[in-house]
Each structure stands twice: as C-alpha cells, then as structure tokens.
Amino acid sequence: MKSIIKLEEFALFLFGIYLFTQLDYAWWWFLVLILAPDFSMIGYLFGNKSGAFLYNLAHHRGIAIGIYLLGIYFSNNLIQLTGIILFAHSSMDRMLGYGLKYESGFKFTHLGEIGKN
C-alpha cells in the first residue's frame, strides 16, 4: 500500500510540474522555489503547536489549490505560481514520507513517524 501512495504522490508532483510549464516562467524558478515552503518550519522555534500549525498551513494541498484558483480568477501568474509550488512541494514531501505534522512533535505525521523503521 505504501508504494501505491508514493506512486500517487509522484503523479501529483508531475502534475504540479505540468501546471508550472503552463506559466511563462523559466525552469530555474521551479528549482529555486520548490523548497521554499519548508521555511514554514521556522514555526518550530516557537514550539510544537506553532510549528505544526505553520508547517501544515504551508503544506496543505487544499490551500495550494485554493491559491492556484485565485490566481486563475484574478489572471495573476504569480499567485498561480505560488499555488503550484505549494502543491508540488506538498506532493514531493509526501512522496518522501513527510506528512502533515501533529502537535506532539516534528517527527509525528499523518503518514507515520519520520525516521521509524
């Protein structure tokens, strides 16, 4: 089952790349921005609760899709790019086993404990 989930997340990551190609940005923008949502981990400096909230906010695909749709509505490529990066990053993270965080600590995710064999 875990392989199927990783395969699904890989497909969603590829979809994010496809959406990016529909915008008029150079490829290097994708490479530079794909890790930007991880800056949300700074919330963990203020504790697990704040960290989980900020991290989950930046890694929630529903929010990413909402931002992307706002970009379409307002015909704003920068807003669309923001949504695509959030979407693709979230899929990439989940493909690698990093899920949405629980308030009990960074390593506790909806996909299981990070680092647990």
Short mmCIF file of N, CA and C in Angstrom, two decimals, residues 1-93:
data_model
loop_
_atom_site.label_atom_id
_atom_site.label_comp_id
_atom_site.label_asym_id
_atom_site.label_seq_id
_atom_site.Cartn_x
_atom_site.Cartn_y
_atom_site.Cartn_z
N MET A 1 0.82 -1.20 0.00
CA MET A 1 0.00 0.00 0.00
C MET A 1 0.86 1.26 0.00
N LYS A 2 1.96 1.23 0.74
CA LYS A 2 2.82 2.40 0.82
C LYS A 2 3.37 2.78 -0.55
N SER A 3 3.68 1.78 -1.38
CA SER A 3 4.19 2.04 -2.73
C SER A 3 3.14 2.72 -3.60
N ILE A 4 1.89 2.34 -3.43
CA ILE A 4 0.81 2.94 -4.20
C ILE A 4 0.66 4.41 -3.83
N ILE A 5 0.75 4.71 -2.55
CA ILE A 5 0.64 6.10 -2.09
C ILE A 5 1.80 6.92 -2.65
N LYS A 6 3.02 6.36 -2.61
CA LYS A 6 4.18 7.08 -3.14
C LYS A 6 4.03 7.31 -4.64
N LEU A 7 3.50 6.34 -5.34
CA LEU A 7 3.28 6.46 -6.78
C LEU A 7 2.23 7.54 -7.07
N GLU A 8 1.18 7.58 -6.26
CA GLU A 8 0.16 8.61 -6.42
C GLU A 8 0.75 10.00 -6.19
N GLU A 9 1.55 10.12 -5.14
CA GLU A 9 2.17 11.42 -4.84
C GLU A 9 3.14 11.83 -5.94
N PHE A 10 3.84 10.86 -6.52
CA PHE A 10 4.74 11.16 -7.63
C PHE A 10 3.95 11.69 -8.82
N ALA A 11 2.80 11.07 -9.09
CA ALA A 11 1.95 11.53 -10.19
C ALA A 11 1.46 12.96 -9.93
N LEU A 12 1.09 13.26 -8.69
CA LEU A 12 0.65 14.62 -8.35
C LEU A 12 1.80 15.62 -8.46
N PHE A 13 3.01 15.18 -8.11
CA PHE A 13 4.19 16.03 -8.27
C PHE A 13 4.41 16.34 -9.75
N LEU A 14 4.30 15.32 -10.60
CA LEU A 14 4.43 15.53 -12.05
C LEU A 14 3.34 16.47 -12.56
N PHE A 15 2.14 16.35 -12.02
CA PHE A 15 1.05 17.25 -12.40
C PHE A 15 1.40 18.69 -12.03
N GLY A 16 2.01 18.88 -10.87
CA GLY A 16 2.46 20.21 -10.46
C GLY A 16 3.49 20.76 -11.44
N ILE A 17 4.40 19.90 -11.90
CA ILE A 17 5.39 20.32 -12.89
C ILE A 17 4.68 20.71 -14.19
N TYR A 18 3.70 19.91 -14.59
CA TYR A 18 2.93 20.23 -15.80
C TYR A 18 2.27 21.61 -15.67
N LEU A 19 1.63 21.85 -14.53
CA LEU A 19 0.98 23.15 -14.33
C LEU A 19 2.00 24.28 -14.41
N PHE A 20 3.18 24.04 -13.86
CA PHE A 20 4.24 25.05 -13.93
C PHE A 20 4.61 25.36 -15.37
N THR A 21 4.66 24.33 -16.23
CA THR A 21 5.04 24.55 -17.63
C THR A 21 4.00 25.38 -18.38
N GLN A 22 2.80 25.48 -17.82
CA GLN A 22 1.76 26.29 -18.46
C GLN A 22 1.92 27.78 -18.18
N LEU A 23 2.80 28.10 -17.24
CA LEU A 23 3.09 29.51 -16.93
C LEU A 23 4.33 29.94 -17.69
N ASP A 24 4.52 31.23 -17.79
CA ASP A 24 5.64 31.77 -18.55
C ASP A 24 6.80 32.12 -17.62
N TYR A 25 7.34 31.11 -16.95
CA TYR A 25 8.49 31.29 -16.07
C TYR A 25 9.61 30.37 -16.52
N ALA A 26 10.84 30.81 -16.34
CA ALA A 26 11.99 29.97 -16.65
C ALA A 26 12.03 28.79 -15.67
N TRP A 27 12.58 27.68 -16.13
CA TRP A 27 12.63 26.46 -15.30
C TRP A 27 13.34 26.67 -13.99
N TRP A 28 14.36 27.53 -13.97
CA TRP A 28 15.12 27.69 -12.74
C TRP A 28 14.26 28.23 -11.61
N TRP A 29 13.15 28.92 -11.92
CA TRP A 29 12.25 29.39 -10.86
C TRP A 29 11.67 28.21 -10.10
N PHE A 30 11.30 27.16 -10.80
CA PHE A 30 10.76 25.97 -10.13
C PHE A 30 11.80 25.37 -9.19
N LEU A 31 13.01 25.25 -9.69
CA LEU A 31 14.10 24.66 -8.89
C LEU A 31 14.43 25.50 -7.66
N VAL A 32 14.38 26.81 -7.81
CA VAL A 32 14.69 27.70 -6.69
C VAL A 32 13.56 27.68 -5.65
N LEU A 33 12.32 27.66 -6.11
CA LEU A 33 11.18 27.82 -5.21
C LEU A 33 10.64 26.52 -4.62
N ILE A 34 11.00 25.37 -5.17
CA ILE A 34 10.37 24.12 -4.74
C ILE A 34 10.59 23.82 -3.25
N LEU A 35 11.65 24.30 -2.67
CA LEU A 35 11.89 24.07 -1.24
C LEU A 35 11.44 25.23 -0.36
N ALA A 36 10.94 26.31 -0.95
CA ALA A 36 10.52 27.49 -0.19
C ALA A 36 9.48 27.19 0.89
N PRO A 37 8.50 26.30 0.65
CA PRO A 37 7.52 26.04 1.72
C PRO A 37 8.13 25.49 3.01
N ASP A 38 9.35 24.94 2.92
CA ASP A 38 9.99 24.42 4.13
C ASP A 38 10.43 25.52 5.08
N PHE A 39 10.43 26.77 4.63
CA PHE A 39 10.70 27.87 5.56
C PHE A 39 9.65 27.94 6.66
N SER A 40 8.50 27.29 6.43
CA SER A 40 7.45 27.26 7.45
C SER A 40 7.89 26.51 8.71
N MET A 41 8.96 25.73 8.61
CA MET A 41 9.47 25.01 9.78
C MET A 41 9.99 25.97 10.85
N ILE A 42 10.17 27.22 10.50
CA ILE A 42 10.63 28.21 11.47
C ILE A 42 9.66 28.32 12.64
N GLY A 43 8.41 27.95 12.40
CA GLY A 43 7.41 27.95 13.46
C GLY A 43 7.79 27.08 14.64
N TYR A 44 8.61 26.07 14.39
CA TYR A 44 9.03 25.18 15.48
C TYR A 44 9.95 25.88 16.49
N LEU A 45 10.47 27.06 16.14
CA LEU A 45 11.24 27.83 17.11
C LEU A 45 10.35 28.32 18.25
N PHE A 46 9.03 28.36 18.00
CA PHE A 46 8.07 28.83 18.99
C PHE A 46 7.28 27.70 19.62
N GLY A 47 7.72 26.46 19.40
CA GLY A 47 7.07 25.31 20.00
C GLY A 47 6.41 24.41 18.96
N ASN A 48 6.05 23.23 19.43
CA ASN A 48 5.46 22.23 18.54
C ASN A 48 4.10 22.64 17.98
N LYS A 49 3.30 23.29 18.80
CA LYS A 49 1.97 23.68 18.35
C LYS A 49 2.06 24.72 17.23
N SER A 50 2.86 25.75 17.44
CA SER A 50 3.05 26.78 16.41
C SER A 50 3.72 26.20 15.18
N GLY A 51 4.70 25.35 15.41
CA GLY A 51 5.42 24.74 14.30
C GLY A 51 4.51 23.89 13.44
N ALA A 52 3.71 23.05 14.07
CA ALA A 52 2.79 22.18 13.32
C ALA A 52 1.77 23.02 12.55
N PHE A 53 1.26 24.07 13.18
CA PHE A 53 0.27 24.92 12.52
C PHE A 53 0.85 25.57 11.26
N LEU A 54 2.01 26.21 11.40
CA LEU A 54 2.63 26.89 10.27
C LEU A 54 3.04 25.90 9.18
N TYR A 55 3.63 24.79 9.59
CA TYR A 55 4.06 23.77 8.62
C TYR A 55 2.86 23.24 7.85
N ASN A 56 1.80 22.89 8.56
CA ASN A 56 0.61 22.34 7.91
C ASN A 56 -0.08 23.36 7.01
N LEU A 57 -0.03 24.61 7.40
CA LEU A 57 -0.60 25.67 6.57
C LEU A 57 0.11 25.75 5.22
N ALA A 58 1.44 25.62 5.24
CA ALA A 58 2.23 25.71 4.02
C ALA A 58 2.26 24.41 3.22
N HIS A 59 1.80 23.32 3.82
CA HIS A 59 1.86 22.01 3.16
C HIS A 59 0.48 21.40 2.92
N HIS A 60 -0.55 22.19 3.01
CA HIS A 60 -1.92 21.70 2.82
C HIS A 60 -2.30 21.87 1.35
N ARG A 61 -2.57 20.77 0.69
CA ARG A 61 -2.86 20.85 -0.75
C ARG A 61 -4.16 21.59 -1.04
N GLY A 62 -5.11 21.53 -0.15
CA GLY A 62 -6.35 22.28 -0.35
C GLY A 62 -6.09 23.77 -0.42
N ILE A 63 -5.22 24.26 0.44
CA ILE A 63 -4.84 25.67 0.43
C ILE A 63 -4.08 25.98 -0.86
N ALA A 64 -3.19 25.08 -1.26
CA ALA A 64 -2.43 25.27 -2.50
C ALA A 64 -3.37 25.39 -3.70
N ILE A 65 -4.35 24.51 -3.77
CA ILE A 65 -5.31 24.54 -4.88
C ILE A 65 -6.13 25.83 -4.83
N GLY A 66 -6.54 26.24 -3.64
CA GLY A 66 -7.29 27.48 -3.49
C GLY A 66 -6.50 28.69 -3.97
N ILE A 67 -5.22 28.73 -3.62
CA ILE A 67 -4.36 29.84 -4.07
C ILE A 67 -4.22 29.81 -5.59
N TYR A 68 -4.01 28.62 -6.14
CA TYR A 68 -3.90 28.50 -7.59
C TYR A 68 -5.17 28.98 -8.29
N LEU A 69 -6.32 28.58 -7.77
CA LEU A 69 -7.59 29.00 -8.37
C LEU A 69 -7.81 30.51 -8.25
N LEU A 70 -7.37 31.10 -7.14
CA LEU A 70 -7.42 32.56 -7.01
C LEU A 70 -6.56 33.23 -8.09
N GLY A 71 -5.41 32.62 -8.37
CA GLY A 71 -4.55 33.14 -9.42
C GLY A 71 -5.21 33.09 -10.78
N ILE A 72 -5.95 32.02 -11.02
CA ILE A 72 -6.70 31.92 -12.29
C ILE A 72 -7.80 32.98 -12.32
N TYR A 73 -8.54 33.09 -11.23
CA TYR A 73 -9.65 34.05 -11.16
C TYR A 73 -9.17 35.48 -11.42
N PHE A 74 -8.05 35.83 -10.80
CA PHE A 74 -7.52 37.19 -10.94
C PHE A 74 -6.55 37.33 -12.11
N SER A 75 -6.38 36.26 -12.88
CA SER A 75 -5.44 36.25 -14.01
C SER A 75 -4.05 36.73 -13.58
N ASN A 76 -3.60 36.19 -12.46
CA ASN A 76 -2.32 36.60 -11.88
C ASN A 76 -1.39 35.39 -11.85
N ASN A 77 -0.37 35.41 -12.70
CA ASN A 77 0.56 34.29 -12.79
C ASN A 77 1.37 34.06 -11.52
N LEU A 78 1.68 35.12 -10.78
CA LEU A 78 2.45 34.98 -9.56
C LEU A 78 1.65 34.22 -8.50
N ILE A 79 0.37 34.51 -8.39
CA ILE A 79 -0.48 33.78 -7.44
C ILE A 79 -0.62 32.33 -7.88
N GLN A 80 -0.77 32.11 -9.19
CA GLN A 80 -0.83 30.74 -9.70
C GLN A 80 0.47 30.00 -9.38
N LEU A 81 1.60 30.66 -9.60
CA LEU A 81 2.90 30.05 -9.31
C LEU A 81 3.00 29.65 -7.84
N THR A 82 2.54 30.52 -6.96
CA THR A 82 2.57 30.22 -5.53
C THR A 82 1.77 28.96 -5.23
N GLY A 83 0.58 28.85 -5.79
CA GLY A 83 -0.24 27.66 -5.58
C GLY A 83 0.41 26.40 -6.14
N ILE A 84 1.01 26.52 -7.31
CA ILE A 84 1.67 25.36 -7.93
C ILE A 84 2.85 24.90 -7.11
N ILE A 85 3.66 25.83 -6.63
CA ILE A 85 4.83 25.46 -5.82
C ILE A 85 4.37 24.78 -4.53
N LEU A 86 3.36 25.33 -3.87
CA LEU A 86 2.85 24.71 -2.64
C LEU A 86 2.33 23.31 -2.92
N PHE A 87 1.60 23.15 -4.02
CA PHE A 87 1.03 21.86 -4.39
C PHE A 87 2.13 20.84 -4.70
N ALA A 88 3.06 21.23 -5.58
CA ALA A 88 4.13 20.32 -5.98
C ALA A 88 5.02 19.96 -4.80
N HIS A 89 5.33 20.93 -3.96
CA HIS A 89 6.17 20.67 -2.79
C HIS A 89 5.50 19.69 -1.84
N SER A 90 4.21 19.89 -1.59
CA SER A 90 3.49 19.00 -0.69
C SER A 90 3.48 17.57 -1.23
N SER A 91 3.30 17.43 -2.52
CA SER A 91 3.31 16.10 -3.13
C SER A 91 4.70 15.47 -3.04
N MET A 92 5.72 16.28 -3.28
CA MET A 92 7.09 15.78 -3.18
C MET A 92 7.39 15.31 -1.75
N ASP A 93 7.00 16.12 -0.77
CA ASP A 93 7.23 15.75 0.63
C ASP A 93 6.52 14.44 0.97
#
